[in-house]
PDB file of C-alpha atoms and ligand atoms in Angstrom:
ATOM      1  CA  UNK A   1      -3.748   5.346  31.083  1.00 75.00           C
ATOM      2  CA  UNK A   2      -3.634   5.140  27.263  1.00 86.00           C
ATOM      3  CA  UNK A   3      -1.580   2.310  25.800  1.00 94.00           C
ATOM      4  CA  UNK A   4       1.963   3.146  24.636  1.00 97.00           C
ATOM      5  CA  UNK A   5       1.957   3.111  20.820  1.00 97.00           C
ATOM      6  CA  UNK A   6       4.650   0.887  19.347  1.00 98.00           C
ATOM      7  CA  UNK A   7       5.204   2.655  16.041  1.00 98.00           C
ATOM      8  CA  UNK A   8       7.196   0.810  13.395  1.00 98.00           C
ATOM      9  CA  UNK A   9       8.261   3.961  11.543  1.00 98.00           C
ATOM     10  CA  UNK A  10      11.142   5.055  13.826  1.00 98.00           C
ATOM     11  CA  UNK A  11      12.280   1.418  13.898  1.00 98.00           C
ATOM     12  CA  UNK A  12      12.415   1.317  10.107  1.00 98.00           C
ATOM     13  CA  UNK A  13      14.199   4.693  10.012  1.00 98.00           C
ATOM     14  CA  UNK A  14      16.828   3.368  12.416  1.00 98.00           C
ATOM     15  CA  UNK A  15      17.389   0.286  10.239  1.00 98.00           C
ATOM     16  CA  UNK A  16      17.698   2.432   7.102  1.00 98.00           C
ATOM     17  CA  UNK A  17      20.148   4.745   8.872  1.00 98.00           C
ATOM     18  CA  UNK A  18      22.231   1.672   9.759  1.00 98.00           C
ATOM     19  CA  UNK A  19      22.327   0.209   6.278  1.00 98.00           C
ATOM     20  CA  UNK A  20      22.879   3.391   4.217  1.00 98.00           C
ATOM     21  CA  UNK A  21      26.615   3.663   5.042  1.00 98.00           C
ATOM     22  CA  UNK A  22      27.021  -0.098   4.550  1.00 98.00           C
ATOM     23  CA  UNK A  23      25.501   0.184   1.067  1.00 98.00           C
ATOM     24  CA  UNK A  24      27.781   3.127   0.268  1.00 98.00           C
ATOM     25  CA  UNK A  25      30.848   1.192   1.472  1.00 98.00           C
ATOM     26  CA  UNK A  26      29.962  -1.829  -0.668  1.00 98.00           C
ATOM     27  CA  UNK A  27      29.412   0.365  -3.729  1.00 97.00           C
ATOM     28  CA  UNK A  28      32.666   2.240  -3.169  1.00 98.00           C
ATOM     29  CA  UNK A  29      34.537  -1.053  -2.993  1.00 97.00           C
ATOM     30  CA  UNK A  30      32.940  -2.059  -6.320  1.00 97.00           C
ATOM     31  CA  UNK A  31      30.557  -4.658  -4.900  1.00 98.00           C
ATOM     32  CA  UNK A  32      26.966  -4.942  -6.102  1.00 96.00           C
ATOM     33  CA  UNK A  33      23.984  -4.381  -3.807  1.00 98.00           C
ATOM     34  CA  UNK A  34      20.799  -5.136  -5.678  1.00 98.00           C
ATOM     35  CA  UNK A  35      17.260  -6.225  -4.900  1.00 98.00           C
ATOM     36  CA  UNK A  36      15.922  -8.379  -7.747  1.00 98.00           C
ATOM     37  CA  UNK A  37      12.141  -8.608  -7.743  1.00 98.00           C
ATOM     38  CA  UNK A  38       9.739 -10.873  -9.593  1.00 98.00           C
ATOM     39  CA  UNK A  39       6.081  -9.959  -9.975  1.00 98.00           C
ATOM     40  CA  UNK A  40       3.724 -12.445 -11.570  1.00 98.00           C
ATOM     41  CA  UNK A  41       0.340 -11.197 -12.694  1.00 98.00           C
ATOM     42  CA  UNK A  42      -1.525  -7.908 -12.608  1.00 96.00           C
ATOM     43  CA  UNK A  43      -2.713  -7.606  -9.020  1.00 92.00           C
ATOM     44  CA  UNK A  44      -2.770  -3.848  -8.303  1.00 90.00           C
ATOM     45  CA  UNK A  45      -1.798  -4.131  -4.641  1.00 88.00           C
ATOM     46  CA  UNK A  46       1.201  -6.363  -5.420  1.00 93.00           C
ATOM     47  CA  UNK A  47       2.298  -4.007  -8.212  1.00 95.00           C
ATOM     48  CA  UNK A  48       2.119  -1.146  -5.682  1.00 93.00           C
ATOM     49  CA  UNK A  49       4.268  -3.012  -3.129  1.00 94.00           C
ATOM     50  CA  UNK A  50       6.829  -3.857  -5.805  1.00 97.00           C
ATOM     51  CA  UNK A  51       6.941  -0.210  -6.945  1.00 98.00           C
ATOM     52  CA  UNK A  52       7.471   0.841  -3.330  1.00 97.00           C
ATOM     53  CA  UNK A  53      10.352  -1.661  -2.916  1.00 98.00           C
ATOM     54  CA  UNK A  54      12.027  -0.590  -6.173  1.00 98.00           C
ATOM     55  CA  UNK A  55      11.732   3.107  -5.243  1.00 98.00           C
ATOM     56  CA  UNK A  56      13.161   2.433  -1.786  1.00 98.00           C
ATOM     57  CA  UNK A  57      16.030   0.351  -3.205  1.00 98.00           C
ATOM     58  CA  UNK A  58      16.954   3.172  -5.592  1.00 98.00           C
ATOM     59  CA  UNK A  59      16.661   5.790  -2.865  1.00 98.00           C
ATOM     60  CA  UNK A  60      19.073   3.731  -0.725  1.00 98.00           C
ATOM     61  CA  UNK A  61      21.593   3.603  -3.577  1.00 97.00           C
ATOM     62  CA  UNK A  62      20.905  -0.001  -4.565  1.00 98.00           C
ATOM     63  CA  UNK A  63      20.064  -1.372  -7.980  1.00 98.00           C
ATOM     64  CA  UNK A  64      16.635  -2.943  -8.461  1.00 98.00           C
ATOM     65  CA  UNK A  65      16.401  -5.262 -11.470  1.00 98.00           C
ATOM     66  CA  UNK A  66      12.814  -6.314 -11.992  1.00 98.00           C
ATOM     67  CA  UNK A  67      11.025  -9.042 -13.952  1.00 98.00           C
ATOM     68  CA  UNK A  68       7.291  -8.858 -14.570  1.00 98.00           C
ATOM     69  CA  UNK A  69       5.448 -11.884 -15.954  1.00 98.00           C
ATOM     70  CA  UNK A  70       1.820 -11.895 -17.096  1.00 98.00           C
ATOM     71  CA  UNK A  71      -1.241 -13.425 -15.423  1.00 98.00           C
ATOM     72  CA  UNK A  72      -0.926 -16.527 -17.614  1.00 98.00           C
ATOM     73  CA  UNK A  73       2.756 -17.224 -16.828  1.00 98.00           C
ATOM     74  CA  UNK A  74       3.657 -20.894 -16.442  1.00 98.00           C
ATOM     75  CA  UNK A  75       5.532 -22.472 -13.535  1.00 98.00           C
ATOM     76  CA  UNK A  76       8.513 -23.011 -15.856  1.00 98.00           C
ATOM     77  CA  UNK A  77       8.561 -19.306 -16.801  1.00 98.00           C
ATOM     78  CA  UNK A  78       8.441 -18.308 -13.148  1.00 98.00           C
ATOM     79  CA  UNK A  79      11.258 -20.680 -12.227  1.00 98.00           C
ATOM     80  CA  UNK A  80      13.328 -19.472 -15.218  1.00 98.00           C
ATOM     81  CA  UNK A  81      12.860 -15.894 -14.017  1.00 98.00           C
ATOM     82  CA  UNK A  82      13.986 -16.861 -10.506  1.00 98.00           C
ATOM     83  CA  UNK A  83      17.041 -18.554 -12.026  1.00 98.00           C
ATOM     84  CA  UNK A  84      17.841 -15.413 -14.035  1.00 98.00           C
ATOM     85  CA  UNK A  85      17.716 -13.294 -10.864  1.00 98.00           C
ATOM     86  CA  UNK A  86      19.825 -15.841  -8.944  1.00 98.00           C
ATOM     87  CA  UNK A  87      22.450 -15.729 -11.656  1.00 98.00           C
ATOM     88  CA  UNK A  88      22.491 -11.954 -12.129  1.00 98.00           C
ATOM     89  CA  UNK A  89      25.716 -10.753 -10.457  1.00 96.00           C
ATOM     90  CA  UNK A  90      24.081  -7.343  -9.771  1.00 96.00           C
ATOM     91  CA  UNK A  91      21.392  -9.038  -7.667  1.00 98.00           C
ATOM     92  CA  UNK A  92      22.264  -9.800  -4.046  1.00 97.00           C
ATOM     93  CA  UNK A  93      18.688 -10.374  -2.917  1.00 98.00           C
ATOM     94  CA  UNK A  94      15.865 -12.154  -4.757  1.00 98.00           C
ATOM     95  CA  UNK A  95      12.206 -11.641  -3.926  1.00 97.00           C
ATOM     96  CA  UNK A  96       9.119 -13.254  -5.438  1.00 98.00           C
ATOM     97  CA  UNK A  97       6.095 -11.114  -4.620  1.00 97.00           C
ATOM     98  CA  UNK A  98       3.233 -12.997  -2.990  1.00 94.00           C
ATOM     99  CA  UNK A  99       0.477 -13.845  -3.940  1.00 93.00           C
ATOM    100  CA  UNK A 100       1.116 -15.375  -7.337  1.00 97.00           C
ATOM    101  CA  UNK A 101      -1.695 -16.421  -9.744  1.00 98.00           C
ATOM    102  CA  UNK A 102      -3.461 -19.716  -8.901  1.00 97.00           C
ATOM    103  CA  UNK A 103      -1.632 -21.827 -11.503  1.00 98.00           C
ATOM    104  CA  UNK A 104       1.709 -21.028  -9.809  1.00 98.00           C
ATOM    105  CA  UNK A 105       3.072 -23.153  -6.981  1.00 98.00           C
ATOM    106  CA  UNK A 106       4.652 -20.371  -4.887  1.00 97.00           C
ATOM    107  CA  UNK A 107       6.494 -22.755  -2.561  1.00 95.00           C
ATOM    108  CA  UNK A 108       8.011 -24.643  -5.477  1.00 97.00           C
ATOM    109  CA  UNK A 109       9.167 -21.309  -6.925  1.00 97.00           C
ATOM    110  CA  UNK A 110      10.654 -20.340  -3.540  1.00 96.00           C
ATOM    111  CA  UNK A 111      12.675 -23.566  -3.558  1.00 97.00           C
ATOM    112  CA  UNK A 112      14.427 -22.243  -6.677  1.00 98.00           C
ATOM    113  CA  UNK A 113      15.599 -19.058  -4.944  1.00 98.00           C
ATOM    114  CA  UNK A 114      19.292 -19.195  -4.041  1.00 98.00           C
ATOM    115  CA  UNK A 115      19.150 -19.508  -0.200  1.00 97.00           C
ATOM    116  CA  UNK A 116      22.011 -17.022   0.107  1.00 96.00           C
ATOM    117  CA  UNK A 117      19.966 -14.426  -1.819  1.00 98.00           C
ATOM    118  CA  UNK A 118      16.631 -15.321  -0.171  1.00 98.00           C
ATOM    119  CA  UNK A 119      15.863 -11.907   1.362  1.00 98.00           C
ATOM    120  CA  UNK A 120      12.338 -12.952   2.373  1.00 97.00           C
ATOM    121  CA  UNK A 121      13.970 -15.670   4.525  1.00 96.00           C
ATOM    122  CA  UNK A 122      11.347 -18.202   3.463  1.00 93.00           C
ATOM    123  CA  UNK A 123      13.553 -20.865   1.839  1.00 96.00           C
ATOM    124  CA  UNK A 124      13.692 -24.130   3.842  1.00 96.00           C
ATOM    125  CA  UNK A 125      17.478 -23.758   4.130  1.00 97.00           C
ATOM    126  CA  UNK A 126      17.016 -20.430   5.923  1.00 97.00           C
ATOM    127  CA  UNK A 127      14.229 -21.840   8.109  1.00 96.00           C
ATOM    128  CA  UNK A 128      16.629 -24.662   8.991  1.00 97.00           C
ATOM    129  CA  UNK A 129      19.411 -22.191   9.784  1.00 97.00           C
ATOM    130  CA  UNK A 130      17.011 -20.307  12.047  1.00 97.00           C
ATOM    131  CA  UNK A 131      15.952 -23.506  13.829  1.00 96.00           C
ATOM    132  CA  UNK A 132      19.603 -24.387  14.407  1.00 96.00           C
ATOM    133  CA  UNK A 133      20.607 -20.863  15.439  1.00 94.00           C
ATOM    134  CA  UNK A 134      22.973 -20.550  12.466  1.00 94.00           C
ATOM    135  CA  UNK A 135      23.547 -17.222  10.668  1.00 92.00           C
ATOM    136  CA  UNK A 136      21.227 -16.793   7.717  1.00 93.00           C
ATOM    137  CA  UNK A 137      18.344 -14.773   6.398  1.00 96.00           C
ATOM    138  CA  UNK A 138      15.485 -14.448   8.897  1.00 97.00           C
ATOM    139  CA  UNK A 139      11.929 -13.929   7.626  1.00 97.00           C
ATOM    140  CA  UNK A 140      11.281 -10.188   7.543  1.00 98.00           C
ATOM    141  CA  UNK A 141       8.117  -9.837   9.646  1.00 97.00           C
ATOM    142  CA  UNK A 142       9.430 -11.913  12.608  1.00 98.00           C
ATOM    143  CA  UNK A 143      12.773 -10.090  12.441  1.00 98.00           C
ATOM    144  CA  UNK A 144      10.912  -6.769  12.322  1.00 98.00           C
ATOM    145  CA  UNK A 145       8.849  -7.662  15.401  1.00 98.00           C
ATOM    146  CA  UNK A 146      11.945  -8.548  17.456  1.00 98.00           C
ATOM    147  CA  UNK A 147      13.485  -5.255  16.382  1.00 98.00           C
ATOM    148  CA  UNK A 148      10.309  -3.281  17.123  1.00 98.00           C
ATOM    149  CA  UNK A 149      10.068  -4.626  20.683  1.00 98.00           C
ATOM    150  CA  UNK A 150      13.760  -3.925  21.326  1.00 98.00           C
ATOM    151  CA  UNK A 151      13.531  -0.417  19.861  1.00 98.00           C
ATOM    152  CA  UNK A 152      10.659   0.514  22.181  1.00 98.00           C
ATOM    153  CA  UNK A 153      12.408  -0.916  25.227  1.00 98.00           C
ATOM    154  CA  UNK A 154       9.960  -3.788  25.698  1.00 98.00           C
ATOM    155  CA  UNK A 155      11.733  -6.446  27.732  1.00 98.00           C
ATOM    156  CA  UNK A 156      11.291  -9.857  26.111  1.00 98.00           C
ATOM    157  CA  UNK A 157      13.961 -11.897  27.871  1.00 98.00           C
ATOM    158  CA  UNK A 158      12.506 -14.253  30.458  1.00 98.00           C
ATOM    159  CA  UNK A 159       8.929 -13.117  29.849  1.00 98.00           C
ATOM    160  CA  UNK A 160       5.863 -15.056  28.701  1.00 98.00           C
ATOM    161  CA  UNK A 161       5.290 -14.431  25.012  1.00 98.00           C
ATOM    162  CA  UNK A 162       2.212 -16.007  23.462  1.00 98.00           C
ATOM    163  CA  UNK A 163       2.112 -16.201  19.671  1.00 98.00           C
ATOM    164  CA  UNK A 164      -1.311 -16.791  18.162  1.00 98.00           C
ATOM    165  CA  UNK A 165      -0.686 -18.521  14.829  1.00 97.00           C
ATOM    166  CA  UNK A 166       1.818 -21.064  13.535  1.00 97.00           C
ATOM    167  CA  UNK A 167       2.157 -20.080   9.881  1.00 95.00           C
ATOM    168  CA  UNK A 168       5.466 -20.494   8.110  1.00 93.00           C
ATOM    169  CA  UNK A 169       5.924 -16.801   7.290  1.00 93.00           C
ATOM    170  CA  UNK A 170       5.266 -15.463  10.792  1.00 96.00           C
ATOM    171  CA  UNK A 171       4.206 -17.530  13.814  1.00 97.00           C
ATOM    172  CA  UNK A 172       6.604 -20.426  13.386  1.00 97.00           C
ATOM    173  CA  UNK A 173       9.802 -18.493  12.590  1.00 97.00           C
ATOM    174  CA  UNK A 174       8.920 -15.891  15.257  1.00 98.00           C
ATOM    175  CA  UNK A 175       8.693 -18.631  17.909  1.00 98.00           C
ATOM    176  CA  UNK A 176      12.147 -19.873  16.888  1.00 98.00           C
ATOM    177  CA  UNK A 177      13.541 -16.345  16.898  1.00 98.00           C
ATOM    178  CA  UNK A 178      12.181 -15.158  20.250  1.00 98.00           C
ATOM    179  CA  UNK A 179      13.261 -18.329  22.045  1.00 97.00           C
ATOM    180  CA  UNK A 180      16.888 -17.930  20.936  1.00 97.00           C
ATOM    181  CA  UNK A 181      19.515 -17.054  23.509  1.00 96.00           C
ATOM    182  CA  UNK A 182      19.982 -13.340  22.868  1.00 94.00           C
ATOM    183  CA  UNK A 183      19.264 -10.245  24.987  1.00 96.00           C
ATOM    184  CA  UNK A 184      16.399  -9.132  22.702  1.00 97.00           C
ATOM    185  CA  UNK A 185      14.857 -12.621  22.665  1.00 98.00           C
ATOM    186  CA  UNK A 186      15.333 -15.361  25.304  1.00 97.00           C
ATOM    187  CA  UNK A 187      11.580 -15.566  25.992  1.00 98.00           C
ATOM    188  CA  UNK A 188       9.295 -18.300  27.316  1.00 98.00           C
ATOM    189  CA  UNK A 189       7.361 -18.742  24.063  1.00 98.00           C
ATOM    190  CA  UNK A 190       3.974 -20.429  23.756  1.00 98.00           C
ATOM    191  CA  UNK A 191       2.438 -20.976  20.328  1.00 98.00           C
ATOM    192  CA  UNK A 192      -1.336 -21.368  20.110  1.00 98.00           C
ATOM    193  CA  UNK A 193      -3.453 -21.886  17.023  1.00 94.00           C
ATOM    194  CA  UNK A 194      -6.790 -23.134  15.719  1.00 86.00           C
ATOM    195  CA  UNK A 195      -6.070 -26.597  17.144  1.00 92.00           C
ATOM    196  CA  UNK A 196      -6.146 -25.140  20.685  1.00 96.00           C
ATOM    197  CA  UNK A 197      -9.829 -24.460  21.496  1.00 94.00           C
ATOM    198  CA  UNK A 198      -8.994 -22.546  24.697  1.00 96.00           C
ATOM    199  CA  UNK A 199      -6.281 -20.406  23.077  1.00 98.00           C
ATOM    200  CA  UNK A 200      -7.486 -17.353  24.993  1.00 97.00           C
ATOM    201  CA  UNK A 201      -6.495 -19.038  28.281  1.00 97.00           C
ATOM    202  CA  UNK A 202      -2.919 -18.833  26.999  1.00 98.00           C
ATOM    203  CA  UNK A 203      -3.029 -15.324  25.548  1.00 98.00           C
ATOM    204  CA  UNK A 204      -4.612 -14.042  28.788  1.00 98.00           C
ATOM    205  CA  UNK A 205      -1.628 -15.304  30.805  1.00 98.00           C
ATOM    206  CA  UNK A 206       1.017 -13.749  28.556  1.00 98.00           C
ATOM    207  CA  UNK A 207       3.095 -10.628  29.166  1.00 98.00           C
ATOM    208  CA  UNK A 208       3.346 -10.159  25.397  1.00 98.00           C
ATOM    209  CA  UNK A 209       0.704 -11.331  22.905  1.00 98.00           C
ATOM    210  CA  UNK A 210       1.651 -11.475  19.236  1.00 98.00           C
ATOM    211  CA  UNK A 211      -1.188 -12.068  16.796  1.00 98.00           C
ATOM    212  CA  UNK A 212      -0.014 -13.862  13.675  1.00 97.00           C
ATOM    213  CA  UNK A 213      -3.072 -15.462  12.133  1.00 95.00           C
ATOM    214  CA  UNK A 214      -4.439 -13.266   9.372  1.00 92.00           C
ATOM    215  CA  UNK A 215      -7.986 -13.322  10.796  1.00 94.00           C
ATOM    216  CA  UNK A 216      -9.167  -9.709  11.065  1.00 94.00           C
ATOM    217  CA  UNK A 217     -10.168  -8.652  14.586  1.00 96.00           C
ATOM    218  CA  UNK A 218      -9.629 -12.095  16.156  1.00 96.00           C
ATOM    219  CA  UNK A 219      -7.883 -10.628  19.226  1.00 97.00           C
ATOM    220  CA  UNK A 220     -10.298  -8.702  21.418  1.00 97.00           C
ATOM    221  CA  UNK A 221      -9.923  -7.006  24.831  1.00 98.00           C
ATOM    222  CA  UNK A 222     -11.132 -10.102  26.726  1.00 98.00           C
ATOM    223  CA  UNK A 223      -8.246 -12.110  25.221  1.00 98.00           C
ATOM    224  CA  UNK A 224      -5.435 -10.101  26.812  1.00 98.00           C
ATOM    225  CA  UNK A 225      -4.356  -9.342  30.350  1.00 98.00           C
ATOM    226  CA  UNK A 226      -4.742  -5.649  31.295  1.00 98.00           C
ATOM    227  CA  UNK A 227      -1.393  -3.942  30.797  1.00 98.00           C
ATOM    228  CA  UNK A 228      -0.031  -6.609  28.423  1.00 98.00           C
ATOM    229  CA  UNK A 229       2.001  -5.729  25.322  1.00 98.00           C
ATOM    230  CA  UNK A 230       0.081  -6.537  22.118  1.00 98.00           C
ATOM    231  CA  UNK A 231       1.595  -6.798  18.651  1.00 98.00           C
ATOM    232  CA  UNK A 232      -0.606  -7.117  15.599  1.00 97.00           C
ATOM    233  CA  UNK A 233       1.556  -9.068  13.177  1.00 95.00           C
ATOM    234  CA  UNK A 234      -0.918 -10.984  11.044  1.00 90.00           C
ATOM    235  CA  UNK A 235      -2.873  -9.109   8.434  1.00 82.00           C
ATOM    236  CA  UNK A 236      -5.254  -9.838   5.655  1.00 88.00           C
ATOM    237  CA  UNK A 237      -5.507  -7.486   2.719  1.00 80.00           C
ATOM    238  CA  UNK A 238      -8.742  -6.484   1.045  1.00 80.00           C
ATOM    239  CA  UNK A 239      -7.086  -5.055  -2.061  1.00 71.00           C
ATOM    240  CA  UNK A 240      -4.659  -2.569  -0.490  1.00 70.00           C
ATOM    241  CA  UNK A 241      -6.731  -2.167   2.670  1.00 81.00           C
ATOM    242  CA  UNK A 242      -5.046  -3.693   5.653  1.00 84.00           C
ATOM    243  CA  UNK A 243      -7.226  -5.681   8.067  1.00 90.00           C
ATOM    244  CA  UNK A 244      -5.246  -6.430  11.245  1.00 93.00           C
ATOM    245  CA  UNK A 245      -5.669  -9.397  13.609  1.00 96.00           C
ATOM    246  CA  UNK A 246      -5.999  -7.157  16.647  1.00 97.00           C
ATOM    247  CA  UNK A 247      -9.226  -5.266  17.121  1.00 96.00           C
ATOM    248  CA  UNK A 248      -8.747  -1.552  17.783  1.00 95.00           C
ATOM    249  CA  UNK A 249     -10.600  -1.847  21.119  1.00 97.00           C
ATOM    250  CA  UNK A 250      -7.661  -3.844  22.547  1.00 98.00           C
ATOM    251  CA  UNK A 251      -5.851  -0.498  22.976  1.00 97.00           C
ATOM    252  CA  UNK A 252      -8.249   0.189  25.876  1.00 97.00           C
ATOM    253  CA  UNK A 253      -6.721  -2.625  27.977  1.00 97.00           C
ATOM    254  CA  UNK A 254      -3.182  -3.087  26.608  1.00 98.00           C
ATOM    255  CA  UNK A 255      -0.180  -1.418  28.216  1.00 98.00           C
ATOM    256  CA  UNK A 256       1.487  -1.073  24.813  1.00 98.00           C
ATOM    257  CA  UNK A 257       0.197  -1.879  21.329  1.00 98.00           C
ATOM    258  CA  UNK A 258       1.180  -1.559  17.673  1.00 98.00           C
ATOM    259  CA  UNK A 259      -0.915   0.957  15.705  1.00 95.00           C
ATOM    260  CA  UNK A 260      -3.211  -0.273  12.920  1.00 89.00           C
ATOM    261  CA  UNK A 261      -1.143   1.551  10.291  1.00 91.00           C
ATOM    262  CA  UNK A 262       2.594   2.086  10.692  1.00 95.00           C
ATOM    263  CA  UNK A 263       3.181  -0.780  13.113  1.00 97.00           C
ATOM    264  CA  UNK A 264       4.753  -4.036  11.986  1.00 97.00           C
ATOM    265  CA  UNK A 265       4.437  -3.273   8.211  1.00 95.00           C
ATOM    266  CA  UNK A 266       7.235  -0.683   7.951  1.00 97.00           C
ATOM    267  CA  UNK A 267       9.585  -2.913   9.960  1.00 98.00           C
ATOM    268  CA  UNK A 268       8.955  -5.787   7.511  1.00 97.00           C
ATOM    269  CA  UNK A 269      10.126  -3.614   4.624  1.00 98.00           C
ATOM    270  CA  UNK A 270      13.154  -2.367   6.569  1.00 98.00           C
ATOM    271  CA  UNK A 271      14.256  -5.913   7.439  1.00 98.00           C
ATOM    272  CA  UNK A 272      13.945  -6.886   3.777  1.00 98.00           C
ATOM    273  CA  UNK A 273      16.560  -4.267   2.913  1.00 98.00           C
ATOM    274  CA  UNK A 274      18.705  -5.225   5.897  1.00 98.00           C
ATOM    275  CA  UNK A 275      18.661  -8.846   4.672  1.00 98.00           C
ATOM    276  CA  UNK A 276      19.644  -7.608   1.221  1.00 98.00           C
ATOM    277  CA  UNK A 277      22.656  -5.716   2.591  1.00 98.00           C
ATOM    278  CA  UNK A 278      23.677  -8.617   4.868  1.00 97.00           C
ATOM    279  CA  UNK A 279      23.568 -10.881   1.801  1.00 97.00           C
ATOM    280  CA  UNK A 280      25.598  -8.412  -0.264  1.00 98.00           C
ATOM    281  CA  UNK A 281      28.289  -8.247   2.423  1.00 97.00           C
ATOM    282  CA  UNK A 282      28.462 -12.033   2.689  1.00 96.00           C
ATOM    283  CA  UNK A 283      28.699 -12.359  -1.097  1.00 95.00           C
ATOM    284  CA  UNK A 284      31.363  -9.622  -1.227  1.00 96.00           C
ATOM    285  CA  UNK A 285      33.346 -11.509   1.403  1.00 93.00           C
ATOM    286  CA  UNK A 286      33.338 -14.466  -0.957  1.00 87.00           C
ATOM    287  CA  UNK A 287      30.582 -16.754   0.218  1.00 66.00           C
ATOM    288  CA  UNK A 288      27.615 -17.377   2.422  1.00 52.00           C
TER     289      UNK A 288
HETATM  290  N1  LIG B   1       7.417 -11.767  -1.109  1.00 78.23           N
HETATM  291  C1  LIG B   1       6.596 -11.114  -0.260  1.00 78.23           C
HETATM  292  N2  LIG B   1       5.310 -10.925  -0.579  1.00 78.23           N
HETATM  293  C2  LIG B   1       4.504 -10.278   0.302  1.00 78.23           C
HETATM  294  C3  LIG B   1       5.013  -9.755   1.513  1.00 78.23           C
HETATM  295  C4  LIG B   1       6.361  -9.984   1.814  1.00 78.23           C
HETATM  296  O1  LIG B   1       6.883  -9.582   2.915  1.00 78.23           O
HETATM  297  N3  LIG B   1       7.141 -10.657   0.911  1.00 78.23           N
HETATM  298  N4  LIG B   1       4.177  -8.996   2.349  1.00 78.23           N
HETATM  299  C5  LIG B   1       2.883  -8.535   1.871  1.00 78.23           C
HETATM  300  C6  LIG B   1       2.907  -7.251   1.114  1.00 78.23           C
HETATM  301  N5  LIG B   1       3.945  -6.337   1.541  1.00 78.23           N
HETATM  302  C7  LIG B   1       5.164  -6.447   0.994  1.00 78.23           C
HETATM  303  O2  LIG B   1       5.389  -7.068   0.015  1.00 78.23           O
HETATM  304  C8  LIG B   1       3.659  -5.271   2.441  1.00 78.23           C
HETATM  305  C9  LIG B   1       2.412  -4.699   2.475  1.00 78.23           C
HETATM  306  C10 LIG B   1       2.152  -3.612   3.317  1.00 78.23           C
HETATM  307  C11 LIG B   1       3.132  -3.117   4.146  1.00 78.23           C
HETATM  308  C12 LIG B   1       2.892  -1.957   5.025  1.00 78.23           C
HETATM  309  O3  LIG B   1       3.811  -1.400   5.580  1.00 78.23           O
HETATM  310  N6  LIG B   1       1.634  -1.559   5.168  1.00 78.23           N
HETATM  311  C13 LIG B   1       1.255  -0.376   5.906  1.00 78.23           C
HETATM  312  C14 LIG B   1      -0.217  -0.111   5.731  1.00 78.23           C
HETATM  313  C15 LIG B   1      -0.533   0.574   4.456  1.00 78.23           C
HETATM  314  C16 LIG B   1      -1.979   0.981   4.409  1.00 78.23           C
HETATM  315  O4  LIG B   1      -2.871   0.136   4.655  1.00 78.23           O
HETATM  316  O5  LIG B   1      -2.228   2.127   4.134  1.00 78.23           O
HETATM  317  C17 LIG B   1       1.433  -0.542   7.408  1.00 78.23           C
HETATM  318  O6  LIG B   1       1.440  -1.695   7.893  1.00 78.23           O
HETATM  319  O7  LIG B   1       1.521   0.472   8.052  1.00 78.23           O
HETATM  320  C18 LIG B   1       4.379  -3.708   4.130  1.00 78.23           C
HETATM  321  C19 LIG B   1       4.626  -4.796   3.287  1.00 78.23           C
HETATM  322  C20 LIG B   1       2.269  -9.569   0.949  1.00 78.23           C
HETATM  323  N7  LIG B   1       3.195 -10.080  -0.011  1.00 78.23           N
END
């Protein structure tokens, strides 16, 4: 039987349908809802993603102030730009597009983002909130994966979920998220990585395998149990071409699988806007 395709597009549409009336209500009450973006350098792919985010923000009825710095921008210029976005009352969410040019310390720049406007959910304060189960901004790709599984009726609670990869933007926050006590989470989570030579022993036992490494094609049919659910979360980009962690041949053994295009990616973008609206509502209510 062919694997069920876990498309991210209807998931993203559902999130957008949820936030549209919330954006309208905020605007009607005179509250700002704005995604402030910072692009550093002239990478074509990054410029394309920023354009897509600005267009989507405007289509949703949000404002989208943007700062673009050149390839030779200094760390101080980047941090000044982040400060300007933090302080702009029209901006309820701040995003620094990754990657930045080599002279820029991206993590140091992220530390300057106001945690209550950190719509990428990457600031240590938000990671700490996630670890403690406190309300806060959750990194967009992990949040999108939880939402994608729930949308497609994939039971996570009580099941063995194996995450391949422990990176700070995906594997690590996803492990925290899916082990939380919540109907769409509540899983027995195992995290494996390059320090575990027999990682496939773990992925082969799992009900749900989530690849989060950024090594194209690393997950192959022999690494998953027949009938398992497989999510390709980690990607590497060759320019704008997306190279997923999960080899296409895995669809021959999986019970359900995300498609190469239109899987986790669209849910990441949707959760970015959801974070932005959550932040706007918290700010409108007078605090974090
Ligand atoms: N500050 C950030 N920088 C980057 C992020 C991020 O989430 N925050 N992610 C990526 C780029 N990115 C968004 O910025 C992004 C790229 C692609 C997609 C997407 O939906 N891709 C499509 C495939 C398109 C194609 O190959 O034709 C898909 O998955 O279906 C979403 C987000 C790096 N930087």
